[in-house]
Amino acid sequence: MKPSHIIFTAAMASAFFLAPDDSQAAEWKKGMSSPEIKQLQQRLKEKGFFTYPQATGYFGAITEEAVKAFQRAMNLPATGIVDDATYAKLKSAPAANDTLAVGSRGAAVSDLQRRLKQLGYFRYPQITGYYGAVTADAVKQFQRANGLPETGRADRTTLERLERAASQQADAVSPSSAALKIGSRGSQVSQLQTNLKLLGYFTYPTITGYYGTITADAVRRFQKDNGLPATGSADEVTFTRIADATKKKTTPPAEGNRPAIHLTIGARGEEVERVQAKLKQLGYFTYPMITGYYGTITADAVRRFQKDAKLQVTGVVDSTTYERLIGQAPAAKLDVIELVADAAELLGAPYVWGGDAPEEGFDCSGFIFYLFQQQGVTVPRTVALMWNAGTAVSAPEVGDIVFFATTTNGPSHAGIYIGNGQFVHSGASTGVTISRLDQSYWKQRYLGAKRLF
C-alpha cells in the first residue's frame, strides 16, 4: 500500500498539498507530497543529510530534520522549510564525499568511534567500524557541546575538532596514580561511597571503605549519567564532580526558593506512595506492590523516567520531576494526523530486533516509541510496559495502540491503529507495513487496544 493510502483511509487528505514545479521551492514543507519532493530527498541524500533508505516523495518528519540539518550546515535559519534560499544552496552545495555519515564503514569510522568513546560520547560497548544511529547520536552530542552544526555527520570540521579535543584530553588528563579504583581502601573510598549513596548510586547497605565491584559499578553509572568516560575508576575529575553533586543536594536552598518536594533513598510516606503509583501506571515501577518506601528500585524507576522525560538524571524526585511525573506540568499533545503521516514515511523500513531509529530499522515497540517521540510524547519502550501503562478502550481510535499475543499468552506485539480496521506496525517478516485487524492471523491473537496519550 502506498503511503498516501494511510492518510486518506484515516480521512486526512488535508495533510497533503501539491508541491510547485522544480524551478522554485516556494516553501516546500511538512505535509506535502509530490515527485518534486522525491527529487528534493534525493538531493539531500546525495549530500549526506537524508538518511532514509529511499526517497518517498512525502515530506514528513525525517525529511524535515534532514532539511534543518542542511540549513544549519549552510548557516541558514533552521526552519525545516525549503524556501528559495535553501533550495538554491541545495542545488549548488557539493556532495559530502569526505564526510562520514550513517552507512559508512571501515577504519575511519573505527577511529571516529574511539575518539568519541575517549571523550565520553560513544557509549556502545565495542568499536564496530559501522556508522549507525548510535554513532550519529554521539557525533551530534559532540557537535552540540562544541558549537558545531548538529548534523550527526562527521565532516572535515567535526573530525578536526574531535581530533584536537581528544589530543588535549590525553595531554591534560593522563591516568592518575592517585585515582580510586578496585582494590583501593581508606577514608577517601568511604567518603566516595557516602556521596554516591546520597546521590542514589551506591546501594550497598553499609559504607565499607573498600573499592570493590559494587563501588565501581556505582561510579560507572554516575559517570554515564553525567557525560564522563564510564571507566568505573574515580579519577580527580569524577571525584570532584561527585562531591559537587552531593553538595548541591545537601546544601539547603535559600528561603523562598526551597522546593516543596525532595524525595530520595530512605524517604517514606504518602508522597512516596503517590510517586510509586504514578511510576507504576507509566510502566517504570515494576515492583509488585506500592510500598511507600523510597529504595533503590524506586530510585532506578525515577532515573529511567527522568531520562525519557529529558530531565537531569539523578534518581531523586525534586519539584520539577514531581510536577512532570504527577501531571501538574502541561503534557505534550499528540497530533494523530502527524503521527500517522510520519508512519507513512516509514513504510518498508526493515525489522531489526532492538531497533528504534529509521537508519537501522525497528522492532514493533521501537517503531511506536520512535513515532510518539517525534510528537514529543514519551511512552515506555517495550510492549509489556506499554500494555501496563495504557488506558484500555473498548474500540480503538486513530493513534491508539493495538496489542497481540504472538509468542506468549500476554502482549508480545503491538501496532498503531490508523482507522478503517487497519493498523501500522513493524512485523518480523515484513518490516513496517499495514495490516487489517480482521485478518485471521491477527484476529485470533488480538488482545485489545489501549491509549497512551
CSV table of C-alpha atoms in Angstrom, one decimal:
chain,number,residue,atom,x,y,z
A,1,MET,CA,0.0,0.0,0.0
A,2,LYS,CA,1.3,3.4,-0.9
A,3,PRO,CA,2.0,5.9,2.0
A,4,SER,CA,-0.8,8.2,0.7
A,5,HIS,CA,-3.4,5.5,1.4
A,6,ILE,CA,-2.7,5.6,5.1
A,7,ILE,CA,-3.7,9.2,5.2
A,8,PHE,CA,-6.8,9.0,3.1
A,9,THR,CA,-8.1,5.9,4.8
A,10,ALA,CA,-8.0,7.9,8.1
A,11,ALA,CA,-9.8,10.9,6.4
A,12,MET,CA,-6.7,13.0,6.5
A,13,ALA,CA,-6.5,14.2,2.9
A,14,SER,CA,-5.9,17.8,4.1
A,15,ALA,CA,-2.4,16.8,5.2
A,16,PHE,CA,-1.3,16.6,1.5
A,17,PHE,CA,-0.6,19.5,-0.8
A,18,LEU,CA,0.7,19.8,-4.3
A,19,ALA,CA,4.3,21.0,-4.5
A,20,PRO,CA,5.4,23.6,-7.1
A,21,ASP,CA,7.5,22.6,-10.1
A,22,ASP,CA,11.2,22.2,-9.9
A,23,SER,CA,12.0,25.8,-10.9
A,24,GLN,CA,11.4,27.2,-7.4
A,25,ALA,CA,10.9,25.9,-3.9
A,26,ALA,CA,8.1,28.3,-2.7
A,27,GLU,CA,8.2,26.9,0.8
A,28,TRP,CA,8.1,23.1,0.5
A,29,LYS,CA,7.3,21.9,4.0
A,30,LYS,CA,6.0,19.1,6.1
A,31,GLY,CA,2.8,17.5,4.8
A,32,MET,CA,3.5,18.0,1.1
A,33,SER,CA,3.6,15.1,-1.3
A,34,SER,CA,4.8,15.1,-5.0
A,35,PRO,CA,7.5,13.9,-7.4
A,36,GLU,CA,9.4,17.1,-6.7
A,37,ILE,CA,9.7,16.3,-3.0
A,38,LYS,CA,11.2,13.0,-4.1
A,39,GLN,CA,13.8,14.9,-6.1
A,40,LEU,CA,14.4,17.1,-3.0
A,41,GLN,CA,15.0,14.0,-0.9
A,42,GLN,CA,17.4,12.6,-3.5
A,43,ARG,CA,19.4,15.8,-3.4
A,44,LEU,CA,19.6,15.7,0.4
A,45,LYS,CA,20.6,12.1,0.2
A,46,GLU,CA,23.5,12.9,-2.2
A,47,LYS,CA,24.8,15.4,0.3
A,48,GLY,CA,24.5,13.0,3.2
A,49,PHE,CA,21.6,14.6,5.1
A,50,PHE,CA,18.6,12.4,4.1
A,51,THR,CA,19.4,9.0,5.7
A,52,TYR,CA,16.2,7.1,5.0
A,53,PRO,CA,16.9,4.1,2.6
A,54,GLN,CA,14.8,5.5,-0.3
A,55,ALA,CA,13.2,8.8,-1.4
A,56,THR,CA,9.5,8.6,-0.8
A,57,GLY,CA,8.1,11.8,-2.2
A,58,TYR,CA,6.4,12.6,1.1
A,59,PHE,CA,7.7,15.5,3.2
A,60,GLY,CA,7.5,14.0,6.7
A,61,ALA,CA,9.4,14.3,10.0
A,62,ILE,CA,12.6,12.7,8.6
A,63,THR,CA,12.7,15.0,5.6
A,64,GLU,CA,12.1,18.0,7.9
A,65,GLU,CA,15.0,17.0,10.1
A,66,ALA,CA,17.2,16.5,7.1
A,67,VAL,CA,16.3,20.0,5.8
A,68,LYS,CA,17.1,21.5,9.2
A,69,ALA,CA,20.5,19.8,9.4
A,70,PHE,CA,21.3,21.0,5.9
A,71,GLN,CA,20.2,24.6,6.8
A,72,ARG,CA,22.4,24.5,9.9
A,73,ALA,CA,25.4,23.3,7.9
A,74,MET,CA,24.8,26.1,5.4
A,75,ASN,CA,24.3,28.8,8.1
A,76,LEU,CA,20.7,29.3,7.1
A,77,PRO,CA,17.7,29.6,9.6
A,78,ALA,CA,16.9,26.0,10.6
A,79,THR,CA,13.2,26.2,9.9
A,80,GLY,CA,12.8,22.8,8.2
A,81,ILE,CA,11.0,24.6,5.3
A,82,VAL,CA,12.6,24.7,1.9
A,83,ASP,CA,12.4,28.3,0.7
A,84,ASP,CA,14.1,29.7,-2.4
A,85,ALA,CA,17.4,30.4,-0.4
A,86,THR,CA,17.6,26.9,0.9
A,87,TYR,CA,16.8,25.4,-2.5
A,88,ALA,CA,19.5,27.5,-4.2
A,89,LYS,CA,22.0,26.3,-1.6
A,90,LEU,CA,20.9,22.7,-2.1
A,91,LYS,CA,21.4,22.9,-5.8
A,92,SER,CA,24.9,24.4,-5.5
A,93,ALA,CA,26.3,22.6,-2.4
A,94,PRO,CA,28.8,19.9,-3.2
A,95,ALA,CA,28.2,16.3,-2.2
A,96,ALA,CA,29.8,15.2,1.1
A,97,ASN,CA,32.5,12.9,-0.4
A,98,ASP,CA,34.9,13.2,2.5
A,99,THR,CA,32.2,13.1,5.2
A,100,LEU,CA,31.5,10.1,7.4
A,101,ALA,CA,27.7,9.5,7.8
A,102,VAL,CA,25.1,6.8,8.6
A,103,GLY,CA,26.0,3.8,6.4
A,104,SER,CA,29.8,4.5,6.4
A,105,ARG,CA,32.1,1.6,7.3
A,106,GLY,CA,35.8,1.0,7.8
A,107,ALA,CA,38.9,2.1,9.7
A,108,ALA,CA,38.0,5.8,9.6
A,109,VAL,CA,34.7,5.0,11.4
A,110,SER,CA,36.6,2.9,14.0
A,111,ASP,CA,38.9,5.9,14.7
A,112,LEU,CA,36.0,8.2,15.0
A,113,GLN,CA,34.3,5.9,17.5
A,114,ARG,CA,37.5,5.5,19.6
A,115,ARG,CA,37.9,9.3,19.9
A,116,LEU,CA,34.2,9.7,20.7
A,117,LYS,CA,34.5,6.9,23.4
A,118,GLN,CA,37.6,8.6,24.8
A,119,LEU,CA,35.7,11.8,25.3
A,120,GLY,CA,32.6,10.0,26.7
A,121,TYR,CA,30.2,10.5,23.8
A,122,PHE,CA,30.2,7.0,22.2
A,123,ARG,CA,28.9,4.6,24.8
A,124,TYR,CA,28.3,1.4,22.8
A,125,PRO,CA,30.4,-1.4,24.5
A,126,GLN,CA,32.6,-2.0,21.5
A,127,ILE,CA,34.1,-0.3,18.4
A,128,THR,CA,32.1,-1.6,15.4
A,129,GLY,CA,33.5,0.3,12.4
A,130,TYR,CA,29.9,0.9,11.3
A,131,TYR,CA,28.4,4.3,11.4
A,132,GLY,CA,24.8,3.7,12.6
A,133,ALA,CA,22.3,5.6,14.8
A,134,VAL,CA,24.4,5.3,17.9
A,135,THR,CA,27.4,6.8,16.3
A,136,ALA,CA,25.4,9.6,14.7
A,137,ASP,CA,23.9,10.4,18.1
A,138,ALA,CA,27.3,10.6,19.7
A,139,VAL,CA,28.5,12.9,16.9
A,140,LYS,CA,25.5,15.2,17.4
A,141,GLN,CA,26.3,15.4,21.2
A,142,PHE,CA,29.9,16.3,20.4
A,143,GLN,CA,28.8,18.9,17.9
A,144,ARG,CA,26.3,20.4,20.3
A,145,ALA,CA,29.0,20.6,23.0
A,146,ASN,CA,31.5,22.3,20.7
A,147,GLY,CA,29.2,24.8,19.0
A,148,LEU,CA,29.1,23.0,15.6
A,149,PRO,CA,26.0,22.4,13.4
A,150,GLU,CA,24.2,19.3,14.9
A,151,THR,CA,24.1,17.3,11.7
A,152,GLY,CA,25.1,13.9,13.1
A,153,ARG,CA,27.6,13.7,10.2
A,154,ALA,CA,31.3,13.8,10.8
A,155,ASP,CA,32.5,16.3,8.2
A,156,ARG,CA,36.1,17.6,8.0
A,157,THR,CA,35.5,20.4,10.5
A,158,THR,CA,33.9,18.0,13.0
A,159,LEU,CA,36.7,15.4,12.6
A,160,GLU,CA,39.4,18.0,13.1
A,161,ARG,CA,37.7,19.4,16.2
A,162,LEU,CA,37.3,15.9,17.5
A,163,GLU,CA,41.0,15.0,17.0
A,164,ARG,CA,42.1,18.2,18.7
A,165,ALA,CA,39.7,17.6,21.7
A,166,ALA,CA,40.9,14.0,22.1
A,167,SER,CA,44.5,15.1,22.0
A,168,GLN,CA,44.0,17.8,24.5
A,169,GLN,CA,42.3,15.4,26.9
A,170,ALA,CA,45.1,12.9,26.5
A,171,ASP,CA,47.6,15.6,27.4
A,172,ALA,CA,45.7,17.1,30.3
A,173,VAL,CA,44.1,14.0,31.9
A,174,SER,CA,46.7,11.4,31.9
A,175,PRO,CA,45.9,8.4,34.1
A,176,SER,CA,46.5,9.4,37.7
A,177,SER,CA,48.2,7.0,40.1
A,178,ALA,CA,46.0,8.6,42.8
A,179,ALA,CA,42.8,7.6,41.1
A,180,LEU,CA,40.5,5.4,43.3
A,181,LYS,CA,39.8,2.0,41.7
A,182,ILE,CA,39.1,-1.6,42.5
A,183,GLY,CA,41.4,-2.6,45.4
A,184,SER,CA,41.6,0.9,46.9
A,185,ARG,CA,40.9,1.3,50.6
A,186,GLY,CA,40.6,4.1,53.2
A,187,SER,CA,38.8,7.3,54.2
A,188,GLN,CA,38.6,8.6,50.6
A,189,VAL,CA,36.8,5.5,49.5
A,190,SER,CA,34.4,5.8,52.5
A,191,GLN,CA,33.7,9.5,51.5
A,192,LEU,CA,33.1,8.5,47.9
A,193,GLN,CA,30.7,5.7,48.9
A,194,THR,CA,28.8,8.1,51.3
A,195,ASN,CA,28.4,10.7,48.5
A,196,LEU,CA,27.3,8.1,46.0
A,197,LYS,CA,24.8,6.7,48.5
A,198,LEU,CA,23.3,10.2,49.0
A,199,LEU,CA,23.0,10.5,45.2
A,200,GLY,CA,21.3,7.1,44.9
A,201,TYR,CA,24.1,5.2,43.1
A,202,PHE,CA,25.8,3.2,45.9
A,203,THR,CA,23.2,0.7,47.0
A,204,TYR,CA,25.2,-1.5,49.4
A,205,PRO,CA,23.7,-1.3,53.0
A,206,THR,CA,26.9,-0.1,54.7
A,207,ILE,CA,29.9,2.1,53.9
A,208,THR,CA,32.8,-0.3,53.7
A,209,GLY,CA,35.8,1.9,52.8
A,210,TYR,CA,36.8,-0.8,50.3
A,211,TYR,CA,36.6,-0.1,46.5
A,212,GLY,CA,35.1,-3.3,45.0
A,213,THR,CA,32.9,-4.1,42.0
A,214,ILE,CA,29.7,-2.6,43.7
A,215,THR,CA,31.5,0.7,44.1
A,216,ALA,CA,33.0,0.6,40.6
A,217,ASP,CA,29.5,0.0,39.2
A,218,ALA,CA,28.1,2.9,41.1
A,219,VAL,CA,30.9,5.2,39.8
A,220,ARG,CA,30.3,3.9,36.3
A,221,ARG,CA,26.6,4.7,36.4
A,222,PHE,CA,27.3,8.2,37.8
A,223,GLN,CA,29.9,8.8,35.0
A,224,LYS,CA,27.5,7.7,32.3
A,225,ASP,CA,24.6,9.9,33.6
A,226,ASN,CA,27.0,12.9,33.8
A,227,GLY,CA,28.7,12.6,30.4
A,228,LEU,CA,32.0,11.4,31.7
A,229,PRO,CA,34.0,8.4,30.4
A,230,ALA,CA,32.4,5.4,32.1
A,231,THR,CA,35.6,3.8,33.4
A,232,GLY,CA,34.4,2.8,36.8
A,233,SER,CA,37.5,4.4,38.3
A,234,ALA,CA,37.2,7.6,40.3
A,235,ASP,CA,39.8,10.0,38.9
A,236,GLU,CA,40.2,13.6,40.1
A,237,VAL,CA,37.5,14.8,37.7
A,238,THR,CA,35.0,12.2,38.7
A,239,PHE,CA,35.7,12.5,42.4
A,240,THR,CA,35.2,16.3,42.2
A,241,ARG,CA,32.0,16.0,40.1
A,242,ILE,CA,30.5,13.6,42.6
A,243,ALA,CA,31.5,15.9,45.5
A,244,ASP,CA,29.9,18.9,43.7
A,245,ALA,CA,26.7,17.0,43.0
A,246,THR,CA,26.5,15.9,46.7
A,247,LYS,CA,27.0,19.5,47.8
A,248,LYS,CA,24.1,20.7,45.6
A,249,LYS,CA,21.9,18.0,47.1
A,250,THR,CA,22.7,18.7,50.7
A,251,THR,CA,23.0,22.5,50.7
A,252,PRO,CA,19.7,24.0,51.9
A,253,PRO,CA,18.2,26.3,49.3
A,254,ALA,CA,17.6,29.9,50.1
A,255,GLU,CA,14.3,30.6,51.9
A,256,GLY,CA,11.6,31.3,49.4
A,257,ASN,CA,13.3,29.0,46.8
A,258,ARG,CA,13.0,25.9,48.9
A,259,PRO,CA,11.5,23.1,46.8
A,260,ALA,CA,8.3,21.7,48.1
A,261,ILE,CA,9.2,18.1,47.2
A,262,HIS,CA,12.5,16.3,47.7
A,263,LEU,CA,12.3,12.5,47.8
A,264,THR,CA,15.3,10.3,47.9
A,265,ILE,CA,16.5,6.9,49.2
A,266,GLY,CA,15.3,6.4,52.7
A,267,ALA,CA,12.1,8.6,52.4
A,268,ARG,CA,8.8,7.2,53.4
A,269,GLY,CA,5.2,8.3,53.4
A,270,GLU,CA,2.2,9.2,51.2
A,271,GLU,CA,4.1,11.2,48.7
A,272,VAL,CA,6.4,8.2,48.0
A,273,GLU,CA,3.3,6.1,47.5
A,274,ARG,CA,1.9,8.6,45.1
A,275,VAL,CA,5.2,8.7,43.1
A,276,GLN,CA,5.4,4.9,43.0
A,277,ALA,CA,1.7,4.6,41.9
A,278,LYS,CA,2.3,7.1,39.0
A,279,LEU,CA,5.6,5.3,38.0
A,280,LYS,CA,3.7,2.0,38.0
A,281,GLN,CA,1.0,3.5,35.8
A,282,LEU,CA,3.6,4.6,33.3
A,283,GLY,CA,5.4,1.3,33.4
A,284,TYR,CA,8.6,2.3,35.2
A,285,PHE,CA,8.0,0.9,38.7
A,286,THR,CA,7.8,-2.9,38.3
A,287,TYR,CA,7.7,-4.0,41.9
A,288,PRO,CA,4.5,-6.0,42.6
A,289,MET,CA,3.2,-3.6,45.3
A,290,ILE,CA,3.2,0.1,46.4
A,291,THR,CA,5.4,0.2,49.5
A,292,GLY,CA,5.6,3.8,50.5
A,293,TYR,CA,9.4,3.3,51.0
A,294,TYR,CA,11.9,5.0,48.6
A,295,GLY,CA,14.5,2.4,48.0
A,296,THR,CA,16.9,1.5,45.1
A,297,ILE,CA,14.0,0.1,43.0
A,298,THR,CA,12.2,3.4,43.2
A,299,ALA,CA,15.3,5.4,42.5
A,300,ASP,CA,16.0,3.3,39.4
A,301,ALA,CA,12.4,3.8,38.2
A,302,VAL,CA,12.7,7.6,38.8
A,303,ARG,CA,16.0,7.6,36.9
A,304,ARG,CA,14.5,5.9,33.9
A,305,PHE,CA,11.6,8.3,33.9
A,306,GLN,CA,13.9,11.3,34.1
A,307,LYS,CA,16.0,10.1,31.2
A,308,ASP,CA,12.9,9.6,29.0
A,309,ALA,CA,11.5,13.0,30.0
A,310,LYS,CA,14.8,14.7,29.3
A,311,LEU,CA,15.3,15.8,32.9
A,312,GLN,CA,18.5,15.7,34.9
A,313,VAL,CA,19.0,12.0,35.7
A,314,THR,CA,19.5,12.0,39.5
A,315,GLY,CA,17.2,9.3,40.8
A,316,VAL,CA,15.9,12.0,43.2
A,317,VAL,CA,12.3,13.4,43.0
A,318,ASP,CA,12.6,17.2,43.1
A,319,SER,CA,9.8,19.6,42.3
A,320,THR,CA,10.4,19.6,38.6
A,321,THR,CA,10.4,15.8,38.4
A,322,TYR,CA,7.4,15.6,40.7
A,323,GLU,CA,5.3,18.0,38.6
A,324,ARG,CA,6.2,16.4,35.3
A,325,LEU,CA,5.5,12.9,36.8
A,326,ILE,CA,2.2,13.6,38.5
A,327,GLY,CA,0.9,15.7,35.7
A,328,GLN,CA,0.9,19.3,37.0
A,329,ALA,CA,3.2,20.4,34.2
A,330,PRO,CA,1.4,20.6,30.8
A,331,ALA,CA,1.7,17.3,28.9
A,332,ALA,CA,2.6,17.2,25.2
A,333,LYS,CA,-0.4,16.9,23.0
A,334,LEU,CA,-0.4,14.2,20.4
A,335,ASP,CA,-1.3,15.2,16.8
A,336,VAL,CA,-2.7,11.9,15.4
A,337,ILE,CA,-2.6,13.3,11.8
A,338,GLU,CA,1.1,13.9,12.0
A,339,LEU,CA,1.6,10.6,13.9
A,340,VAL,CA,0.0,8.7,11.0
A,341,ALA,CA,1.7,10.8,8.4
A,342,ASP,CA,5.1,10.1,9.9
A,343,ALA,CA,4.3,6.4,10.0
A,344,ALA,CA,3.5,6.5,6.2
A,345,GLU,CA,7.0,7.8,5.5
A,346,LEU,CA,8.5,4.7,7.3
A,347,LEU,CA,6.6,2.1,5.3
A,348,GLY,CA,9.1,-0.6,4.1
A,349,ALA,CA,11.7,0.1,6.9
A,350,PRO,CA,13.2,-3.2,7.9
A,351,TYR,CA,12.5,-5.1,11.1
A,352,VAL,CA,15.5,-5.1,13.4
A,353,TRP,CA,15.4,-6.5,16.9
A,354,GLY,CA,16.0,-3.7,19.4
A,355,GLY,CA,15.8,-1.1,16.6
A,356,ASP,CA,14.1,2.3,17.2
A,357,ALA,CA,15.6,4.6,14.5
A,358,PRO,CA,15.0,4.9,10.8
A,359,GLU,CA,18.7,4.4,10.0
A,360,GLU,CA,18.8,0.9,11.5
A,361,GLY,CA,15.2,-0.3,11.4
A,362,PHE,CA,12.6,-1.0,14.0
A,363,ASP,CA,11.2,-3.8,16.2
A,364,CYS,CA,7.5,-3.4,16.9
A,365,SER,CA,7.8,-1.4,20.1
A,366,GLY,CA,10.7,0.6,18.8
A,367,PHE,CA,8.6,1.7,15.9
A,368,ILE,CA,5.8,3.0,18.2
A,369,PHE,CA,8.4,4.6,20.6
A,370,TYR,CA,10.1,6.5,17.8
A,371,LEU,CA,6.8,7.8,16.3
A,372,PHE,CA,5.5,9.1,19.6
A,373,GLN,CA,8.9,10.6,20.4
A,374,GLN,CA,8.6,12.6,17.2
A,375,GLN,CA,5.5,14.1,18.7
A,376,GLY,CA,7.2,15.0,21.9
A,377,VAL,CA,5.3,12.3,23.8
A,378,THR,CA,7.3,9.8,25.9
A,379,VAL,CA,6.0,6.3,26.1
A,380,PRO,CA,7.5,3.1,27.5
A,381,ARG,CA,10.0,1.3,25.3
A,382,THR,CA,8.7,-2.3,25.5
A,383,VAL,CA,5.3,-3.9,24.6
A,384,ALA,CA,4.8,-5.2,28.1
A,385,LEU,CA,5.4,-1.7,29.6
A,386,MET,CA,3.1,-0.1,27.0
A,387,TRP,CA,0.4,-2.6,27.9
A,388,ASN,CA,0.8,-1.8,31.7
A,389,ALA,CA,0.9,2.0,31.1
A,390,GLY,CA,-2.0,2.3,28.6
A,391,THR,CA,-5.7,3.0,29.4
A,392,ALA,CA,-8.0,0.3,28.0
A,393,VAL,CA,-10.5,1.4,25.4
A,394,SER,CA,-13.5,-0.6,24.1
A,395,ALA,CA,-12.9,0.3,20.5
A,396,PRO,CA,-9.7,1.7,19.1
A,397,GLU,CA,-9.4,5.2,17.6
A,398,VAL,CA,-6.7,6.6,15.4
A,399,GLY,CA,-3.5,6.7,17.4
A,400,ASP,CA,-4.4,4.0,19.9
A,401,ILE,CA,-2.1,1.0,20.4
A,402,VAL,CA,-3.4,-2.4,19.4
A,403,PHE,CA,-1.9,-5.4,21.2
A,404,PHE,CA,-1.5,-9.1,20.1
A,405,ALA,CA,-0.3,-12.3,21.7
A,406,THR,CA,2.0,-13.8,19.1
A,407,THR,CA,4.6,-15.7,21.1
A,408,THR,CA,3.2,-15.8,24.6
A,409,ASN,CA,-0.2,-15.6,26.3
A,410,GLY,CA,0.5,-12.0,27.2
A,411,PRO,CA,1.1,-9.0,24.9
A,412,SER,CA,4.2,-9.6,22.7
A,413,HIS,CA,3.4,-7.5,19.6
A,414,ALA,CA,1.8,-4.1,19.0
A,415,GLY,CA,0.9,-1.6,16.3
A,416,ILE,CA,-0.7,1.8,15.9
A,417,TYR,CA,-4.4,1.9,14.8
A,418,ILE,CA,-4.9,4.1,11.7
A,419,GLY,CA,-8.6,3.8,11.1
A,420,ASN,CA,-10.9,1.6,8.9
A,421,GLY,CA,-9.9,-1.5,10.8
A,422,GLN,CA,-6.2,-1.1,9.9
A,423,PHE,CA,-3.0,-0.8,11.9
A,424,VAL,CA,0.6,0.0,11.0
A,425,HIS,CA,3.3,-2.0,12.7
A,426,SER,CA,6.8,-3.4,12.2
A,427,GLY,CA,6.5,-7.1,11.6
A,428,ALA,CA,9.3,-9.6,12.0
A,429,SER,CA,8.8,-10.9,8.4
A,430,THR,CA,7.5,-7.7,6.7
A,431,GLY,CA,9.2,-4.7,8.3
A,432,VAL,CA,7.0,-1.6,8.6
A,433,THR,CA,3.7,-2.5,7.0
A,434,ILE,CA,-0.1,-2.1,7.2
A,435,SER,CA,-2.4,-4.9,8.3
A,436,ARG,CA,-6.1,-5.4,9.0
A,437,LEU,CA,-7.4,-6.4,12.4
A,438,ASP,CA,-9.9,-8.8,10.7
A,439,GLN,CA,-7.2,-10.8,9.0
A,440,SER,CA,-7.4,-14.3,10.5
A,441,TYR,CA,-3.9,-14.3,11.9
A,442,TRP,CA,-4.3,-11.0,13.8
A,443,LYS,CA,-7.9,-11.5,14.7
A,444,GLN,CA,-7.1,-14.8,16.6
A,445,ARG,CA,-4.3,-13.1,18.5
A,446,TYR,CA,-5.9,-9.7,19.3
A,447,LEU,CA,-5.8,-8.8,23.0
A,448,GLY,CA,-7.3,-5.3,22.9
A,449,ALA,CA,-6.5,-1.6,22.4
A,450,LYS,CA,-5.1,0.9,24.9
A,451,ARG,CA,-4.5,4.7,24.8
A,452,LEU,CA,-1.0,6.1,25.8
A,453,PHE,CA,-1.8,9.8,25.5
